[in-house]
C-alpha positions as CSV (number, residue, x, y, z in Angstrom):
1,M,10.6,256.1,-70.0
2,Y,8.7,253.8,-72.5
3,V,6.8,250.4,-72.5
4,D,5.0,248.4,-75.0
5,V,1.3,248.5,-75.4
6,S,-0.9,246.4,-77.5
7,C,-4.7,246.6,-78.1
8,K,-6.5,243.5,-77.2
9,K,-9.1,244.0,-79.9
10,C,-7.0,244.8,-82.9
11,G,-3.6,243.5,-81.8
12,Q,-1.8,246.7,-82.9
13,Q,1.2,247.3,-80.6
14,K,3.2,250.6,-79.9
15,R,5.9,251.8,-77.6
16,M,4.4,254.5,-75.5
17,D,6.1,257.3,-73.3
18,I,5.1,257.0,-69.7
19,G,7.1,259.8,-68.5
20,A,9.9,259.5,-65.9
21,P,10.0,259.9,-62.2
22,R,11.0,263.3,-61.1
23,N,11.2,263.4,-57.2
24,E,10.3,259.8,-56.4
25,A,11.5,256.5,-56.7
26,L,10.8,254.3,-59.9
27,E,8.6,251.9,-57.9
28,D,6.5,254.8,-56.8
29,H,6.3,256.4,-60.3
30,L,5.2,253.0,-61.6
31,H,2.6,252.5,-58.8
32,Y,1.2,256.0,-59.3
33,L,1.0,255.5,-63.1
34,K,-0.9,252.1,-62.9
35,E,-3.4,253.8,-60.4
36,R,-3.9,256.4,-62.9
37,L,-4.4,253.9,-65.7
38,T,-6.8,251.9,-63.5
39,H,-9.1,255.0,-63.3
40,Q,-8.8,256.2,-66.8
41,P,-11.5,255.2,-69.4
42,S,-10.3,254.2,-72.9
43,F,-12.1,255.5,-75.6
44,Q,-9.8,254.9,-78.7
45,C,-6.9,252.7,-79.3
46,F,-4.2,253.6,-81.7
47,G,-5.6,251.3,-84.3
48,G,-8.2,253.9,-84.7
49,H,-11.5,252.0,-83.6
50,F,-13.5,253.5,-80.8
51,E,-14.7,251.7,-77.8
52,L,-16.2,252.7,-74.4
53,S,-14.7,250.1,-72.3
54,A,-13.4,249.4,-68.9
55,P,-10.1,251.3,-67.7
56,L,-6.9,251.0,-69.7
57,P,-5.6,247.7,-68.1
58,D,-8.5,246.0,-69.3
59,F,-8.6,247.6,-72.6
60,W,-4.9,247.5,-73.5
61,D,-2.2,244.9,-72.6
62,I,0.7,246.7,-71.0
63,Q,4.0,244.8,-71.2
64,W,5.7,246.1,-68.3
65,E,8.8,243.8,-69.0
66,T,9.6,246.2,-71.6
67,L,10.0,249.1,-69.7
68,G,13.1,251.0,-70.6
69,D,14.6,254.4,-71.6
70,S,13.9,254.0,-75.4
């Protein structure tokens, strides 16, 4: 599964692979993914600049409505 993510600092956007649910419902997979991202510090965006900042959802703008297989 893929989702569009953009950097709030430089505005660059990328389609990122977020994996696929294995033995769990899609809702559970997305819940666990959001939980992991909430506790994951971000050090570099795909635009190349470095920044020590809050967890990913504060550093990246994740467009969950773009969730799809490609």
